[in-house]
């Protein structure tokens, strides 16, 4: 069976294709070339693939994503209903997401941002001790990423709630489900961590309407996708002080343009889509297992439910 390997940004193709080929000697790997002839692939292994991938390789029956979020796959031209989309499940990313959220939360709650600000002036200024129960965390999405984020922050004794479509329950996490429970979830949240997948339902979810329901002086941590956030609404709510800060890893345009107002905003902390890296060893092992399941004619785990978009 032939596989096409196609990537854009972040994932260095030559360093991935060799271990994939070693893990799957029964598959013949071909590197995507924008101007090359079709190779007759039945499998595609991708990260942010070119939109015309499936038109150029119409024999592809399954697309394996070297990441958790599949929004870029759902936009592929010629994506037939019978093509299986398979995503990475954790593969070492969930702990990184939890670490990132913990950093953003602790930086705000323990006022490390304040100490960073006064160090240059040689100011010794202990801040008041925090009342942990005042640092209510709300995690949007309770899937592989959100659950790990929520459990990690709850283990540090922050009061944590999770919101998902189904209202998934986890020990030690207050659970909210569906749009009807969203207002109550937002109203109790001071630090909002977004781990939702990007779908038609969740695009622009982080907007004036939702963010203004958070507690006064809240913080936003966006590690889902840039298209979740209505950027001008965030800026407006920071301006009024309703939001006190935001830590953003993902953006509507990546790389974030150098003249974007987020770069210089004193209340915004930016990272370049690194909340969780796809780790080579873990990802290759997991993809190879899923490919073998698919080649046996069985259903691999991590299959995207096309009706839901994640
Ligand atoms: P999962 O599919 O495991 O979890 C998705 C969660 O979101 C589920 O709990 C689901 O609810 C919930 N959800 C989806 N749609 C809705 C909705 N309309 N309303 C309420 N809840 C909803 O995905 P992962 O946890 O593996 O990944 C989540 C996202 O994290 C990825 O799609 C990607 O965008 C992002 N990501 C970002 C990274 C980064 O470096 N910044 C790295 C890795 C991932 P339910 O449980 O009821 O189905
Ligand atoms: C992912 C990501 O979705 O890294 O895996 O953003």
mmCIF file of C-alpha atoms and ligand atoms in Angstrom:
data_model
loop_
_atom_site.group_PDB
_atom_site.id
_atom_site.type_symbol
_atom_site.label_atom_id
_atom_site.label_comp_id
_atom_site.label_asym_id
_atom_site.label_seq_id
_atom_site.Cartn_x
_atom_site.Cartn_y
_atom_site.Cartn_z
ATOM 1 C CA UNK A 1 0.000 0.000 0.000
ATOM 2 C CA UNK A 2 1.232 3.509 -0.818
ATOM 3 C CA UNK A 3 1.081 6.508 1.496
ATOM 4 C CA UNK A 4 1.532 10.170 0.759
ATOM 5 C CA UNK A 5 3.175 12.273 3.461
ATOM 6 C CA UNK A 6 2.125 15.914 3.292
ATOM 7 C CA UNK A 7 2.796 18.653 5.753
ATOM 8 C CA UNK A 8 2.906 22.383 6.112
ATOM 9 C CA UNK A 9 4.893 24.223 8.767
ATOM 10 C CA UNK A 10 6.125 22.985 12.141
ATOM 11 C CA UNK A 11 6.607 19.359 11.200
ATOM 12 C CA UNK A 12 9.927 18.839 9.482
ATOM 13 C CA UNK A 13 9.102 16.368 6.788
ATOM 14 C CA UNK A 14 12.452 14.596 6.234
ATOM 15 C CA UNK A 15 12.848 13.875 9.933
ATOM 16 C CA UNK A 16 9.339 12.371 10.139
ATOM 17 C CA UNK A 17 9.138 10.331 6.979
ATOM 18 C CA UNK A 18 12.150 8.147 7.850
ATOM 19 C CA UNK A 19 10.802 6.955 11.240
ATOM 20 C CA UNK A 20 7.325 6.483 9.728
ATOM 21 C CA UNK A 21 8.811 4.347 6.978
ATOM 22 C CA UNK A 22 10.821 2.372 9.564
ATOM 23 C CA UNK A 23 7.698 1.797 11.691
ATOM 24 C CA UNK A 24 5.627 0.723 8.666
ATOM 25 C CA UNK A 25 7.940 -1.174 6.304
ATOM 26 C CA UNK A 26 4.895 -2.691 4.585
ATOM 27 C CA UNK A 27 3.824 0.784 3.396
ATOM 28 C CA UNK A 28 5.565 2.627 0.556
ATOM 29 C CA UNK A 29 5.917 6.262 1.616
ATOM 30 C CA UNK A 30 6.029 9.117 -0.857
ATOM 31 C CA UNK A 31 6.738 12.704 -0.086
ATOM 32 C CA UNK A 32 4.142 15.232 -1.295
ATOM 33 C CA UNK A 33 5.434 17.424 -4.080
ATOM 34 C CA UNK A 34 3.193 20.302 -5.172
ATOM 35 C CA UNK A 35 4.139 19.818 -8.818
ATOM 36 C CA UNK A 36 4.849 16.079 -8.797
ATOM 37 C CA UNK A 37 2.707 13.382 -10.459
ATOM 38 C CA UNK A 38 0.110 11.477 -8.362
ATOM 39 C CA UNK A 39 1.620 8.437 -6.670
ATOM 40 C CA UNK A 40 -1.615 6.435 -6.318
ATOM 41 C CA UNK A 41 -1.693 6.651 -2.525
ATOM 42 C CA UNK A 42 -4.381 4.924 -0.449
ATOM 43 C CA UNK A 43 -3.200 6.490 2.806
ATOM 44 C CA UNK A 44 -2.271 10.051 3.652
ATOM 45 C CA UNK A 45 -0.274 11.078 6.705
ATOM 46 C CA UNK A 46 -0.480 14.807 7.165
ATOM 47 C CA UNK A 47 -0.163 17.957 9.184
ATOM 48 C CA UNK A 48 -1.914 21.064 7.804
ATOM 49 C CA UNK A 49 -2.013 19.447 4.355
ATOM 50 C CA UNK A 50 -2.369 21.322 1.061
ATOM 51 C CA UNK A 51 -6.062 21.789 0.196
ATOM 52 C CA UNK A 52 -5.805 19.940 -3.094
ATOM 53 C CA UNK A 53 -4.231 16.805 -1.601
ATOM 54 C CA UNK A 54 -7.269 14.564 -2.157
ATOM 55 C CA UNK A 55 -7.975 15.897 -5.630
ATOM 56 C CA UNK A 56 -4.414 15.057 -6.595
ATOM 57 C CA UNK A 57 -4.543 11.656 -4.818
ATOM 58 C CA UNK A 58 -8.153 10.520 -5.349
ATOM 59 C CA UNK A 59 -7.405 6.954 -4.223
ATOM 60 C CA UNK A 60 -6.800 7.993 -0.606
ATOM 61 C CA UNK A 61 -9.117 6.053 1.740
ATOM 62 C CA UNK A 62 -7.833 7.270 5.102
ATOM 63 C CA UNK A 63 -6.089 10.408 6.309
ATOM 64 C CA UNK A 64 -4.013 10.186 9.495
ATOM 65 C CA UNK A 65 -3.405 13.506 11.225
ATOM 66 C CA UNK A 66 -0.140 14.237 13.045
ATOM 67 C CA UNK A 67 -2.045 16.342 15.519
ATOM 68 C CA UNK A 68 -5.199 16.342 17.647
ATOM 69 C CA UNK A 69 -7.185 19.075 15.883
ATOM 70 C CA UNK A 70 -8.609 18.088 12.500
ATOM 71 C CA UNK A 71 -10.048 21.426 11.363
ATOM 72 C CA UNK A 72 -7.509 21.649 8.521
ATOM 73 C CA UNK A 73 -8.533 18.188 7.277
ATOM 74 C CA UNK A 74 -12.227 18.972 7.190
ATOM 75 C CA UNK A 75 -11.513 21.781 4.736
ATOM 76 C CA UNK A 76 -9.786 19.542 2.187
ATOM 77 C CA UNK A 77 -11.173 19.761 -1.337
ATOM 78 C CA UNK A 78 -12.761 16.523 -2.487
ATOM 79 C CA UNK A 79 -13.203 15.069 1.007
ATOM 80 C CA UNK A 80 -15.662 12.236 0.421
ATOM 81 C CA UNK A 81 -17.832 10.832 3.235
ATOM 82 C CA UNK A 82 -16.194 7.429 2.923
ATOM 83 C CA UNK A 83 -12.691 8.749 3.616
ATOM 84 C CA UNK A 84 -11.749 8.015 7.218
ATOM 85 C CA UNK A 85 -10.090 10.799 9.191
ATOM 86 C CA UNK A 86 -8.000 9.635 12.115
ATOM 87 C CA UNK A 87 -6.399 11.955 14.645
ATOM 88 C CA UNK A 88 -3.717 11.703 17.310
ATOM 89 C CA UNK A 89 -5.072 10.956 20.772
ATOM 90 C CA UNK A 90 -2.840 12.529 23.381
ATOM 91 C CA UNK A 91 0.495 11.117 22.136
ATOM 92 C CA UNK A 92 2.252 13.185 24.795
ATOM 93 C CA UNK A 93 0.380 16.416 24.031
ATOM 94 C CA UNK A 94 -2.123 16.458 26.897
ATOM 95 C CA UNK A 95 0.532 16.848 29.589
ATOM 96 C CA UNK A 96 2.029 19.752 27.628
ATOM 97 C CA UNK A 97 -1.375 21.430 27.368
ATOM 98 C CA UNK A 98 -1.826 20.989 31.123
ATOM 99 C CA UNK A 99 1.614 22.429 31.783
ATOM 100 C CA UNK A 100 0.857 25.442 29.580
ATOM 101 C CA UNK A 101 -2.469 26.118 31.297
ATOM 102 C CA UNK A 102 -0.828 25.694 34.705
ATOM 103 C CA UNK A 103 1.840 28.225 33.776
ATOM 104 C CA UNK A 104 -0.708 30.800 32.626
ATOM 105 C CA UNK A 105 -2.904 30.257 35.674
ATOM 106 C CA UNK A 106 -0.056 30.378 38.192
ATOM 107 C CA UNK A 107 1.532 33.410 36.545
ATOM 108 C CA UNK A 108 -1.731 35.288 37.095
ATOM 109 C CA UNK A 109 -2.892 33.869 40.423
ATOM 110 C CA UNK A 110 0.515 33.999 42.140
ATOM 111 C CA UNK A 111 1.148 37.415 40.567
ATOM 112 C CA UNK A 112 4.394 36.471 38.885
ATOM 113 C CA UNK A 113 3.371 38.930 36.156
ATOM 114 C CA UNK A 114 3.519 41.680 38.802
ATOM 115 C CA UNK A 115 6.999 40.621 39.980
ATOM 116 C CA UNK A 116 8.223 40.490 36.358
ATOM 117 C CA UNK A 117 6.970 44.044 35.914
ATOM 118 C CA UNK A 118 8.756 45.514 38.943
ATOM 119 C CA UNK A 119 12.064 43.635 38.823
ATOM 120 C CA UNK A 120 13.780 46.122 36.503
ATOM 121 C CA UNK A 121 13.162 48.928 39.004
ATOM 122 C CA UNK A 122 14.648 46.901 41.871
ATOM 123 C CA UNK A 123 11.338 46.921 43.736
ATOM 124 C CA UNK A 124 10.854 44.473 46.626
ATOM 125 C CA UNK A 125 7.062 44.306 46.788
ATOM 126 C CA UNK A 126 5.486 41.159 48.233
ATOM 127 C CA UNK A 127 1.897 40.819 47.027
ATOM 128 C CA UNK A 128 -0.906 39.585 49.285
ATOM 129 C CA UNK A 129 -1.283 35.804 49.560
ATOM 130 C CA UNK A 130 -3.924 34.402 47.239
ATOM 131 C CA UNK A 131 -7.240 32.940 48.267
ATOM 132 C CA UNK A 132 -7.283 29.878 46.079
ATOM 133 C CA UNK A 133 -11.033 29.569 46.095
ATOM 134 C CA UNK A 134 -11.193 32.945 44.342
ATOM 135 C CA UNK A 135 -9.248 31.521 41.374
ATOM 136 C CA UNK A 136 -12.029 29.513 39.797
ATOM 137 C CA UNK A 137 -10.894 27.824 36.589
ATOM 138 C CA UNK A 138 -13.246 26.863 33.755
ATOM 139 C CA UNK A 139 -12.040 24.504 31.036
ATOM 140 C CA UNK A 140 -13.863 24.562 27.690
ATOM 141 C CA UNK A 141 -13.817 21.067 26.187
ATOM 142 C CA UNK A 142 -13.376 17.985 28.318
ATOM 143 C CA UNK A 143 -11.805 15.710 25.752
ATOM 144 C CA UNK A 144 -8.316 14.259 25.809
ATOM 145 C CA UNK A 145 -6.737 17.701 26.292
ATOM 146 C CA UNK A 146 -9.341 19.408 28.452
ATOM 147 C CA UNK A 147 -9.662 16.524 30.880
ATOM 148 C CA UNK A 148 -5.920 16.459 31.504
ATOM 149 C CA UNK A 149 -5.824 20.253 31.911
ATOM 150 C CA UNK A 150 -8.744 20.189 34.355
ATOM 151 C CA UNK A 151 -7.348 17.331 36.431
ATOM 152 C CA UNK A 152 -3.885 18.905 36.618
ATOM 153 C CA UNK A 153 -5.220 22.258 37.844
ATOM 154 C CA UNK A 154 -7.623 20.574 40.282
ATOM 155 C CA UNK A 155 -4.685 18.618 41.715
ATOM 156 C CA UNK A 156 -3.216 22.000 42.723
ATOM 157 C CA UNK A 157 -6.425 22.706 44.664
ATOM 158 C CA UNK A 158 -7.858 25.288 42.301
ATOM 159 C CA UNK A 159 -11.655 24.996 41.977
ATOM 160 C CA UNK A 160 -12.067 23.633 38.451
ATOM 161 C CA UNK A 161 -15.126 23.165 36.256
ATOM 162 C CA UNK A 162 -15.355 21.676 32.788
ATOM 163 C CA UNK A 163 -17.825 22.423 30.002
ATOM 164 C CA UNK A 164 -18.476 20.069 27.129
ATOM 165 C CA UNK A 165 -21.241 19.149 24.762
ATOM 166 C CA UNK A 166 -22.235 16.071 26.771
ATOM 167 C CA UNK A 167 -21.432 17.406 30.252
ATOM 168 C CA UNK A 168 -18.722 14.790 30.749
ATOM 169 C CA UNK A 169 -18.166 14.125 34.463
ATOM 170 C CA UNK A 170 -14.730 13.649 36.028
ATOM 171 C CA UNK A 171 -13.907 13.188 39.720
ATOM 172 C CA UNK A 172 -13.056 16.468 41.418
ATOM 173 C CA UNK A 173 -14.239 18.589 38.471
ATOM 174 C CA UNK A 174 -17.562 20.416 38.465
ATOM 175 C CA UNK A 175 -19.311 19.441 35.274
ATOM 176 C CA UNK A 176 -21.410 21.595 32.923
ATOM 177 C CA UNK A 177 -22.920 20.484 29.626
ATOM 178 C CA UNK A 178 -24.496 22.091 26.602
ATOM 179 C CA UNK A 179 -25.544 25.648 25.829
ATOM 180 C CA UNK A 180 -28.176 25.675 28.580
ATOM 181 C CA UNK A 181 -25.508 25.261 31.276
ATOM 182 C CA UNK A 182 -23.035 27.648 29.676
ATOM 183 C CA UNK A 183 -24.162 30.821 31.507
ATOM 184 C CA UNK A 184 -23.700 29.173 34.924
ATOM 185 C CA UNK A 185 -20.299 27.837 33.892
ATOM 186 C CA UNK A 186 -19.102 31.238 32.651
ATOM 187 C CA UNK A 187 -20.479 33.140 35.636
ATOM 188 C CA UNK A 188 -18.389 31.084 38.103
ATOM 189 C CA UNK A 189 -15.182 31.252 36.036
ATOM 190 C CA UNK A 190 -12.265 33.598 36.604
ATOM 191 C CA UNK A 191 -9.661 31.837 34.428
ATOM 192 C CA UNK A 192 -11.089 30.416 31.209
ATOM 193 C CA UNK A 193 -8.974 27.814 29.403
ATOM 194 C CA UNK A 194 -10.122 26.937 25.897
ATOM 195 C CA UNK A 195 -9.392 23.443 24.573
ATOM 196 C CA UNK A 196 -12.363 23.126 22.217
ATOM 197 C CA UNK A 197 -11.908 21.750 18.718
ATOM 198 C CA UNK A 198 -12.652 24.188 15.904
ATOM 199 C CA UNK A 199 -16.006 23.314 14.323
ATOM 200 C CA UNK A 200 -18.931 25.239 12.843
ATOM 201 C CA UNK A 201 -20.431 25.253 16.365
ATOM 202 C CA UNK A 202 -17.356 26.609 18.116
ATOM 203 C CA UNK A 203 -15.963 29.135 15.615
ATOM 204 C CA UNK A 204 -16.002 32.641 17.203
ATOM 205 C CA UNK A 205 -17.116 31.081 20.489
ATOM 206 C CA UNK A 206 -14.810 33.375 22.492
ATOM 207 C CA UNK A 207 -16.618 36.632 21.790
ATOM 208 C CA UNK A 208 -18.106 39.585 23.628
ATOM 209 C CA UNK A 209 -21.242 37.634 24.487
ATOM 210 C CA UNK A 210 -19.438 34.731 26.191
ATOM 211 C CA UNK A 211 -16.384 36.549 27.581
ATOM 212 C CA UNK A 212 -18.471 39.293 29.172
ATOM 213 C CA UNK A 213 -20.291 36.630 31.221
ATOM 214 C CA UNK A 214 -17.027 35.709 32.976
ATOM 215 C CA UNK A 215 -16.282 37.158 36.411
ATOM 216 C CA UNK A 216 -15.027 40.739 36.468
ATOM 217 C CA UNK A 217 -11.221 40.801 36.078
ATOM 218 C CA UNK A 218 -10.995 37.400 34.389
ATOM 219 C CA UNK A 219 -8.222 35.835 32.341
ATOM 220 C CA UNK A 220 -8.406 33.956 29.047
ATOM 221 C CA UNK A 221 -6.049 31.160 28.031
ATOM 222 C CA UNK A 222 -6.610 30.123 24.404
ATOM 223 C CA UNK A 223 -4.882 26.882 23.442
ATOM 224 C CA UNK A 224 -7.645 25.648 21.109
ATOM 225 C CA UNK A 225 -7.630 27.463 17.781
ATOM 226 C CA UNK A 226 -7.293 31.100 16.753
ATOM 227 C CA UNK A 227 -10.648 31.063 14.980
ATOM 228 C CA UNK A 228 -12.369 30.490 18.325
ATOM 229 C CA UNK A 229 -11.524 34.049 19.343
ATOM 230 C CA UNK A 230 -13.079 37.261 18.055
ATOM 231 C CA UNK A 231 -9.957 39.352 18.413
ATOM 232 C CA UNK A 232 -11.567 42.791 18.550
ATOM 233 C CA UNK A 233 -13.937 41.606 21.307
ATOM 234 C CA UNK A 234 -10.960 40.503 23.415
ATOM 235 C CA UNK A 235 -9.264 43.879 22.908
ATOM 236 C CA UNK A 236 -12.470 45.738 23.829
ATOM 237 C CA UNK A 237 -12.973 43.710 27.031
ATOM 238 C CA UNK A 238 -9.330 44.217 28.056
ATOM 239 C CA UNK A 239 -9.831 47.924 27.469
ATOM 240 C CA UNK A 240 -12.838 48.088 29.800
ATOM 241 C CA UNK A 241 -11.014 45.977 32.413
ATOM 242 C CA UNK A 242 -13.655 43.257 32.354
ATOM 243 C CA UNK A 243 -10.820 40.971 31.295
ATOM 244 C CA UNK A 244 -7.485 41.442 33.018
ATOM 245 C CA UNK A 245 -5.231 39.371 30.800
ATOM 246 C CA UNK A 246 -4.962 36.785 28.068
ATOM 247 C CA UNK A 247 -2.425 34.123 27.235
ATOM 248 C CA UNK A 248 -2.752 33.157 23.590
ATOM 249 C CA UNK A 249 -1.055 30.311 21.750
ATOM 250 C CA UNK A 250 -3.181 30.158 18.617
ATOM 251 C CA UNK A 251 -4.265 32.865 16.196
ATOM 252 C CA UNK A 252 -6.582 33.463 13.273
ATOM 253 C CA UNK A 253 -3.501 34.080 11.132
ATOM 254 C CA UNK A 254 -0.370 32.096 11.900
ATOM 255 C CA UNK A 255 2.359 33.232 12.069
ATOM 256 C CA UNK A 256 0.792 36.214 13.834
ATOM 257 C CA UNK A 257 1.620 39.253 11.624
ATOM 258 C CA UNK A 258 4.382 41.385 13.138
ATOM 259 C CA UNK A 259 2.179 44.498 13.179
ATOM 260 C CA UNK A 260 -0.713 42.784 14.995
ATOM 261 C CA UNK A 261 -1.858 44.749 18.094
ATOM 262 C CA UNK A 262 -1.625 41.634 20.285
ATOM 263 C CA UNK A 263 2.187 41.719 20.135
ATOM 264 C CA UNK A 264 2.489 44.966 22.044
ATOM 265 C CA UNK A 265 -0.561 44.732 24.309
ATOM 266 C CA UNK A 266 0.618 44.831 27.947
ATOM 267 C CA UNK A 267 -2.066 42.385 29.099
ATOM 268 C CA UNK A 268 -1.508 39.790 26.368
ATOM 269 C CA UNK A 269 1.092 37.048 26.472
ATOM 270 C CA UNK A 270 1.831 35.329 23.170
ATOM 271 C CA UNK A 271 3.381 32.003 22.260
ATOM 272 C CA UNK A 272 3.734 30.720 18.677
ATOM 273 C CA UNK A 273 1.360 27.696 18.641
ATOM 274 C CA UNK A 274 3.562 25.617 20.890
ATOM 275 C CA UNK A 275 1.209 24.753 23.770
ATOM 276 C CA UNK A 276 1.710 21.131 22.777
ATOM 277 C CA UNK A 277 4.172 19.897 20.205
ATOM 278 C CA UNK A 278 3.527 16.689 18.260
ATOM 279 C CA UNK A 279 6.241 14.443 19.682
ATOM 280 C CA UNK A 280 7.881 12.339 17.019
ATOM 281 C CA UNK A 281 8.374 9.034 18.788
ATOM 282 C CA UNK A 282 4.926 8.943 20.414
ATOM 283 C CA UNK A 283 3.171 10.170 17.278
ATOM 284 C CA UNK A 284 4.910 7.758 14.898
ATOM 285 C CA UNK A 285 4.187 4.785 17.178
ATOM 286 C CA UNK A 286 0.523 5.753 17.513
ATOM 287 C CA UNK A 287 0.018 6.458 13.801
ATOM 288 C CA UNK A 288 1.732 3.192 12.839
ATOM 289 C CA UNK A 289 -0.627 1.268 15.152
ATOM 290 C CA UNK A 290 -3.665 3.023 13.694
ATOM 291 C CA UNK A 291 -2.502 2.419 10.117
ATOM 292 C CA UNK A 292 -2.100 -1.297 10.835
ATOM 293 C CA UNK A 293 -5.610 -1.452 12.315
ATOM 294 C CA UNK A 294 -6.959 0.275 9.210
ATOM 295 C CA UNK A 295 -5.025 -2.068 6.894
ATOM 296 C CA UNK A 296 -6.638 -5.047 8.674
ATOM 297 C CA UNK A 297 -10.020 -3.576 7.733
ATOM 298 C CA UNK A 298 -10.847 -2.591 11.330
ATOM 299 C CA UNK A 299 -11.732 0.803 12.809
ATOM 300 C CA UNK A 300 -8.814 2.612 14.435
ATOM 301 C CA UNK A 301 -9.453 4.701 17.550
ATOM 302 C CA UNK A 302 -9.353 8.454 17.070
ATOM 303 C CA UNK A 303 -11.759 8.306 14.135
ATOM 304 C CA UNK A 304 -13.295 11.715 13.572
ATOM 305 C CA UNK A 305 -17.091 11.803 13.789
ATOM 306 C CA UNK A 306 -17.762 13.716 10.591
ATOM 307 C CA UNK A 307 -21.227 14.844 11.711
ATOM 308 C CA UNK A 308 -19.737 16.516 14.806
ATOM 309 C CA UNK A 309 -16.546 17.778 13.164
ATOM 310 C CA UNK A 310 -14.147 16.410 15.825
HETATM 311 P P1 LIG B 1 -11.392 15.819 21.853
HETATM 312 O O1 LIG B 1 -12.172 15.489 20.630
HETATM 313 O O2 LIG B 1 -10.854 14.695 22.666
HETATM 314 O O3 LIG B 1 -12.279 16.707 22.833
HETATM 315 C C1 LIG B 1 -13.118 17.727 22.380
HETATM 316 C C2 LIG B 1 -13.955 18.221 23.548
HETATM 317 O O4 LIG B 1 -14.655 19.401 23.148
HETATM 318 C C3 LIG B 1 -15.006 17.204 24.010
HETATM 319 O O5 LIG B 1 -15.137 17.230 25.401
HETATM 320 C C4 LIG B 1 -16.287 17.721 23.357
HETATM 321 O O6 LIG B 1 -17.486 17.410 24.062
HETATM 322 C C5 LIG B 1 -16.038 19.218 23.430
HETATM 323 N N1 LIG B 1 -16.845 19.904 22.413
HETATM 324 C C6 LIG B 1 -16.748 19.832 21.068
HETATM 325 N N2 LIG B 1 -17.677 20.610 20.474
HETATM 326 C C7 LIG B 1 -18.376 21.186 21.475
HETATM 327 C C8 LIG B 1 -19.445 22.091 21.510
HETATM 328 N N3 LIG B 1 -20.013 22.562 20.386
HETATM 329 N N4 LIG B 1 -19.913 22.480 22.710
HETATM 330 C C9 LIG B 1 -19.381 21.998 23.858
HETATM 331 N N5 LIG B 1 -18.339 21.126 23.894
HETATM 332 C C10 LIG B 1 -17.847 20.733 22.717
HETATM 333 O O7 LIG B 1 -10.218 16.773 21.381
HETATM 334 P P2 LIG B 1 -8.804 16.989 22.096
HETATM 335 O O8 LIG B 1 -9.034 17.248 23.524
HETATM 336 O O9 LIG B 1 -7.865 15.915 21.715
HETATM 337 O O10 LIG B 1 -8.289 18.315 21.351
HETATM 338 C C11 LIG B 1 -9.017 19.502 21.481
HETATM 339 C C12 LIG B 1 -8.398 20.607 20.644
HETATM 340 O O11 LIG B 1 -7.205 21.096 21.241
HETATM 341 C C13 LIG B 1 -7.960 20.224 19.240
HETATM 342 O O12 LIG B 1 -9.066 20.139 18.364
HETATM 343 C C14 LIG B 1 -7.025 21.347 18.889
HETATM 344 O O13 LIG B 1 -7.750 22.401 18.285
HETATM 345 C C15 LIG B 1 -6.482 21.799 20.234
HETATM 346 N N6 LIG B 1 -5.054 21.494 20.365
HETATM 347 C C16 LIG B 1 -4.185 22.545 20.395
HETATM 348 C C17 LIG B 1 -2.842 22.325 20.554
HETATM 349 C C18 LIG B 1 -1.890 23.459 20.656
HETATM 350 O O14 LIG B 1 -0.664 23.249 20.599
HETATM 351 N N7 LIG B 1 -2.343 24.684 20.844
HETATM 352 C C19 LIG B 1 -2.296 20.963 20.661
HETATM 353 C C20 LIG B 1 -3.308 19.939 20.643
HETATM 354 C C21 LIG B 1 -4.636 20.212 20.495
HETATM 355 P P3 LIG B 1 -17.958 15.881 24.260
HETATM 356 O O15 LIG B 1 -17.004 15.306 25.278
HETATM 357 O O16 LIG B 1 -19.323 15.987 24.807
HETATM 358 O O17 LIG B 1 -17.857 15.241 22.916
HETATM 359 C C1 LIG B 2 -2.871 19.899 17.330
HETATM 360 C C2 LIG B 2 -2.021 21.087 17.465
HETATM 361 O O1 LIG B 2 -4.052 20.040 17.013
HETATM 362 O O2 LIG B 2 -0.795 20.927 17.689
HETATM 363 O O3 LIG B 2 -2.347 18.799 17.557
HETATM 364 O O4 LIG B 2 -2.506 22.204 17.364
#
